[in-house]
């Protein structure tokens, strides 16, 4: 009887070891981390709480139209449904090291054929020049542009892209899929985090690092404007909602890598 108990205990112990180790042996694996750290010094922020619903917000300019709306949770967002570009006039400098965060949402079943949401970091001689950054418009500006769309061609996720312009000439571009922003059977939302560290650009959707470009920014260029944009909406029920925008600098040194 004692011998049988010893054998049974030994078998149980062996089974436990197999269950613990088999996933590593069978599937392998790796660890990664969300390494984004927001800047500590706020340069500019906007949550639209001081703006009246139904109006275009003060301190912004556009060549189109948009309006502040009240969401179900009583927060406010800028509703974007028109082809155009939108510039916060309070942003006058994009230093060599900065972070940008914002919340973006879209309506349900957003059409693949409708416009992505565009974010541009530009060098403008005047804030009045922002209209040249309208989608597909030729220009001669230095621009770092990223965009995201909640519906890819395969209908199994969203996707994102970037474009780098030097004096209006495209230097580099690419597109990738992402599962973080996908409006298939309902609305979608995402926290976008952008980190500039001199030339390097890192972009995160929620905690997924989507872009890590070592030479996105030209250190000889003075980027001084933040511009948002959308273009055509094939399905006119399509909507973007933008809010909780924070531009900051002074990222803690111990977090840089």
Coordinates of C-alpha atoms in Angstrom, one line a residue:
X1 CA 0.0 0.0 0.0
X2 CA 2.8 2.4 0.9
X3 CA 4.6 1.6 -2.4
X4 CA 1.4 2.3 -4.4
X5 CA 0.9 5.7 -2.6
X6 CA 4.5 6.7 -3.4
X7 CA 4.1 5.7 -7.0
X8 CA 0.8 7.7 -7.3
X9 CA 2.4 10.8 -5.7
X10 CA 5.3 10.5 -8.1
X11 CA 2.9 10.3 -11.1
X12 CA 1.0 13.4 -10.0
X13 CA 4.2 15.3 -9.6
X14 CA 5.3 14.3 -13.1
X15 CA 2.0 15.3 -14.6
X16 CA 2.3 18.8 -13.0
X17 CA 5.7 19.3 -14.4
X18 CA 4.6 18.3 -17.9
X19 CA 1.6 20.8 -17.8
X20 CA 3.9 23.6 -16.7
X21 CA 6.7 23.1 -19.2
X22 CA 4.8 21.9 -22.3
X23 CA 3.6 25.3 -23.5
X24 CA 7.1 26.6 -23.6
X25 CA 8.5 23.5 -25.3
X26 CA 5.6 23.3 -27.8
X27 CA 5.0 26.9 -28.6
X28 CA 8.1 28.8 -27.6
X29 CA 7.5 32.5 -26.8
X30 CA 8.9 35.9 -26.0
X31 CA 8.2 38.8 -23.8
X32 CA 7.7 42.4 -24.8
X33 CA 6.7 45.6 -23.0
X34 CA 4.7 48.8 -23.6
X35 CA 7.7 51.2 -23.5
X36 CA 5.8 54.4 -24.2
X37 CA 6.3 57.1 -21.5
X38 CA 4.5 60.4 -21.8
X39 CA 6.3 63.6 -21.4
X40 CA 6.1 65.3 -18.0
X41 CA 5.7 68.9 -19.3
X42 CA 2.4 69.6 -21.0
X43 CA 2.9 72.0 -24.0
X44 CA -0.8 71.9 -25.2
X45 CA -3.9 69.9 -24.5
X46 CA -7.5 69.8 -25.6
X47 CA -10.5 67.9 -24.4
X48 CA -13.2 70.3 -25.8
X49 CA -14.9 70.6 -22.4
X50 CA -14.8 74.4 -22.7
X51 CA -16.4 74.4 -26.1
X52 CA -20.1 74.6 -26.8
X53 CA -21.7 71.6 -28.4
X54 CA -22.6 72.2 -32.0
X55 CA -19.8 74.7 -32.6
X56 CA -16.3 74.6 -34.1
X57 CA -13.9 75.0 -31.2
X58 CA -12.0 78.2 -30.5
X59 CA -8.3 78.1 -31.0
X60 CA -8.6 75.9 -34.1
X61 CA -8.7 76.6 -37.8
X62 CA -10.0 74.5 -40.8
X63 CA -10.7 74.7 -44.4
X64 CA -13.8 72.6 -43.9
X65 CA -16.2 72.1 -41.0
X66 CA -16.4 70.2 -37.7
X67 CA -18.4 70.4 -34.5
X68 CA -18.0 69.6 -30.8
X69 CA -20.4 66.9 -29.6
X70 CA -21.3 65.5 -26.2
X71 CA -20.7 61.7 -25.9
X72 CA -22.8 59.3 -23.9
X73 CA -20.3 59.5 -20.9
X74 CA -20.7 63.3 -20.9
X75 CA -17.2 63.8 -22.3
X76 CA -16.8 65.9 -25.5
X77 CA -15.2 65.2 -28.8
X78 CA -14.6 66.9 -32.1
X79 CA -16.8 65.2 -34.7
X80 CA -15.2 65.0 -38.1
X81 CA -17.2 64.1 -41.2
X82 CA -16.0 66.6 -43.8
X83 CA -13.1 66.5 -46.2
X84 CA -10.5 68.9 -44.9
X85 CA -7.6 69.7 -42.6
X86 CA -7.8 70.9 -39.0
X87 CA -5.1 72.7 -37.1
X88 CA -4.8 73.6 -33.4
X89 CA -3.3 77.1 -33.3
X90 CA -2.0 76.7 -29.8
X91 CA 0.7 74.3 -31.1
X92 CA 3.6 76.5 -32.2
X93 CA 6.6 74.2 -31.6
X94 CA 7.3 70.5 -31.9
X95 CA 10.6 70.0 -30.0
X96 CA 13.2 67.4 -30.7
X97 CA 11.7 65.3 -28.0
X98 CA 7.9 65.2 -27.5
X99 CA 5.0 62.9 -27.0
X100 CA 1.5 63.2 -28.4
X101 CA -1.5 61.2 -27.2
X102 CA -5.2 61.3 -28.2
X103 CA -8.3 59.2 -28.2
X104 CA -9.9 58.4 -31.6
X105 CA -13.2 56.7 -32.2
X106 CA -15.3 56.0 -35.3
X107 CA -18.8 55.0 -36.2
X108 CA -19.8 51.4 -36.8
X109 CA -19.2 49.6 -40.1
X110 CA -16.9 52.3 -41.3
X111 CA -16.3 51.9 -45.0
X112 CA -13.0 50.6 -46.3
X113 CA -13.4 53.1 -49.2
X114 CA -13.7 56.1 -46.9
X115 CA -10.8 58.2 -45.7
X116 CA -8.2 57.3 -43.1
X117 CA -7.6 59.6 -40.2
X118 CA -4.4 61.6 -40.7
X119 CA -2.0 63.2 -38.3
X120 CA 0.8 65.4 -39.6
X121 CA 3.8 67.0 -38.0
X122 CA 4.8 69.9 -40.4
X123 CA 7.2 72.8 -40.8
X124 CA 5.1 75.8 -41.9
X125 CA 6.2 79.4 -42.5
X126 CA 2.7 80.5 -41.3
X127 CA -0.3 78.8 -39.8
X128 CA -2.2 79.9 -42.8
X129 CA -0.3 77.4 -44.9
X130 CA -1.9 74.4 -43.3
X131 CA -4.5 74.1 -46.1
X132 CA -1.8 72.9 -48.5
X133 CA -1.6 69.7 -46.4
X134 CA -5.1 68.6 -47.7
X135 CA -5.0 65.0 -48.8
X136 CA -3.6 64.5 -52.4
X137 CA -2.7 68.2 -52.6
X138 CA 0.8 68.9 -53.9
X139 CA 3.0 71.0 -51.6
X140 CA 6.6 71.8 -50.8
X141 CA 6.6 71.2 -47.1
X142 CA 8.6 69.0 -44.7
X143 CA 6.0 66.7 -43.2
X144 CA 5.9 63.5 -41.1
X145 CA 2.5 62.0 -41.6
X146 CA 0.9 59.0 -40.0
X147 CA -2.6 57.7 -40.6
X148 CA -5.0 55.0 -39.3
X149 CA -8.1 53.4 -40.8
X150 CA -10.6 51.1 -39.0
X151 CA -11.2 48.7 -41.9
X152 CA -8.6 47.0 -44.2
X153 CA -9.2 45.4 -47.6
X154 CA -9.4 41.9 -46.1
X155 CA -12.2 43.0 -43.7
X156 CA -10.3 41.3 -40.8
X157 CA -8.8 44.4 -39.1
X158 CA -7.7 48.0 -39.4
X159 CA -4.6 49.3 -40.9
X160 CA -2.1 52.2 -40.7
X161 CA 0.5 53.9 -42.8
X162 CA 3.1 56.6 -42.8
X163 CA 4.6 59.0 -45.3
X164 CA 7.7 61.2 -45.0
X165 CA 8.0 64.3 -47.1
X166 CA 11.1 66.5 -47.8
X167 CA 10.1 69.8 -49.5
X168 CA 7.0 68.1 -50.7
X169 CA 8.8 65.1 -52.2
X170 CA 7.8 61.7 -50.7
X171 CA 10.9 60.0 -49.3
X172 CA 9.4 56.9 -47.7
X173 CA 6.1 55.2 -47.0
X174 CA 4.6 51.9 -45.8
X175 CA 1.4 50.3 -44.6
X176 CA 0.6 47.6 -42.0
X177 CA -2.4 45.9 -40.6
X178 CA -3.5 46.2 -36.9
X179 CA -6.2 44.7 -34.8
X180 CA -6.3 47.6 -32.4
X181 CA -8.7 49.8 -34.4
X182 CA -11.3 47.8 -36.3
X183 CA -14.9 48.8 -36.9
X184 CA -16.5 45.6 -38.3
X185 CA -19.8 45.1 -36.5
X186 CA -19.8 48.2 -34.2
X187 CA -18.0 51.4 -33.4
X188 CA -14.3 51.3 -32.6
X189 CA -12.0 53.3 -30.4
X190 CA -8.2 53.5 -29.8
X191 CA -5.7 55.4 -27.7
X192 CA -2.9 56.7 -30.0
X193 CA 0.5 57.5 -28.5
X194 CA 3.3 59.1 -30.5
X195 CA 6.8 59.6 -29.3
X196 CA 9.4 61.6 -31.1
X197 CA 13.0 61.3 -29.9
X198 CA 15.1 63.4 -32.2
X199 CA 15.0 61.6 -35.6
X200 CA 13.1 58.5 -34.2
X201 CA 9.4 58.1 -34.3
X202 CA 7.4 55.5 -32.4
X203 CA 3.7 55.1 -32.7
X204 CA 1.4 53.0 -30.5
X205 CA -2.2 52.0 -30.9
X206 CA -3.3 51.1 -27.3
X207 CA -0.2 49.1 -26.3
X208 CA 0.7 47.8 -29.7
X209 CA 3.8 49.4 -31.2
X210 CA 2.8 49.9 -34.8
X211 CA 5.7 52.0 -36.0
X212 CA 9.3 52.5 -34.9
X213 CA 11.1 54.5 -37.5
X214 CA 14.7 55.5 -36.6
X215 CA 15.0 58.3 -39.2
X216 CA 11.5 59.7 -39.6
X217 CA 12.2 63.3 -38.5
X218 CA 14.9 65.5 -40.1
X219 CA 16.9 67.1 -37.2
X220 CA 17.7 70.1 -39.4
X221 CA 14.0 71.0 -39.8
X222 CA 12.0 73.0 -37.3
X223 CA 8.7 71.2 -37.1
X224 CA 6.2 73.7 -35.6
X225 CA 2.6 72.6 -36.5
X226 CA 0.3 69.7 -35.7
X227 CA -2.4 69.1 -38.4
X228 CA -5.2 66.5 -38.5
X229 CA -7.1 65.6 -41.6
X230 CA -9.6 63.4 -43.4
X231 CA -10.6 63.3 -47.1
X232 CA -13.6 61.8 -48.9
X233 CA -16.2 59.7 -47.1
X234 CA -17.8 57.3 -49.5
X235 CA -20.4 56.3 -46.9
X236 CA -21.7 59.6 -45.4
X237 CA -22.7 57.9 -42.2
X238 CA -18.9 57.5 -41.5
X239 CA -17.7 59.6 -38.5
X240 CA -14.5 60.2 -36.6
X241 CA -14.5 61.4 -33.0
X242 CA -11.3 63.1 -31.6
X243 CA -10.6 64.0 -28.0
X244 CA -8.2 64.0 -25.0
X245 CA -5.3 65.4 -27.0
X246 CA -2.0 66.0 -25.0
X247 CA 1.2 67.3 -26.4
X248 CA 4.1 67.1 -23.9
X249 CA 7.9 67.1 -23.6
X250 CA 10.6 66.3 -21.1
X251 CA 10.4 62.5 -21.2
X252 CA 12.1 61.0 -18.1
X253 CA 15.7 60.2 -19.1
X254 CA 15.7 56.8 -17.4
X255 CA 12.9 55.7 -19.8
X256 CA 14.8 56.5 -23.0
X257 CA 16.2 53.6 -25.0

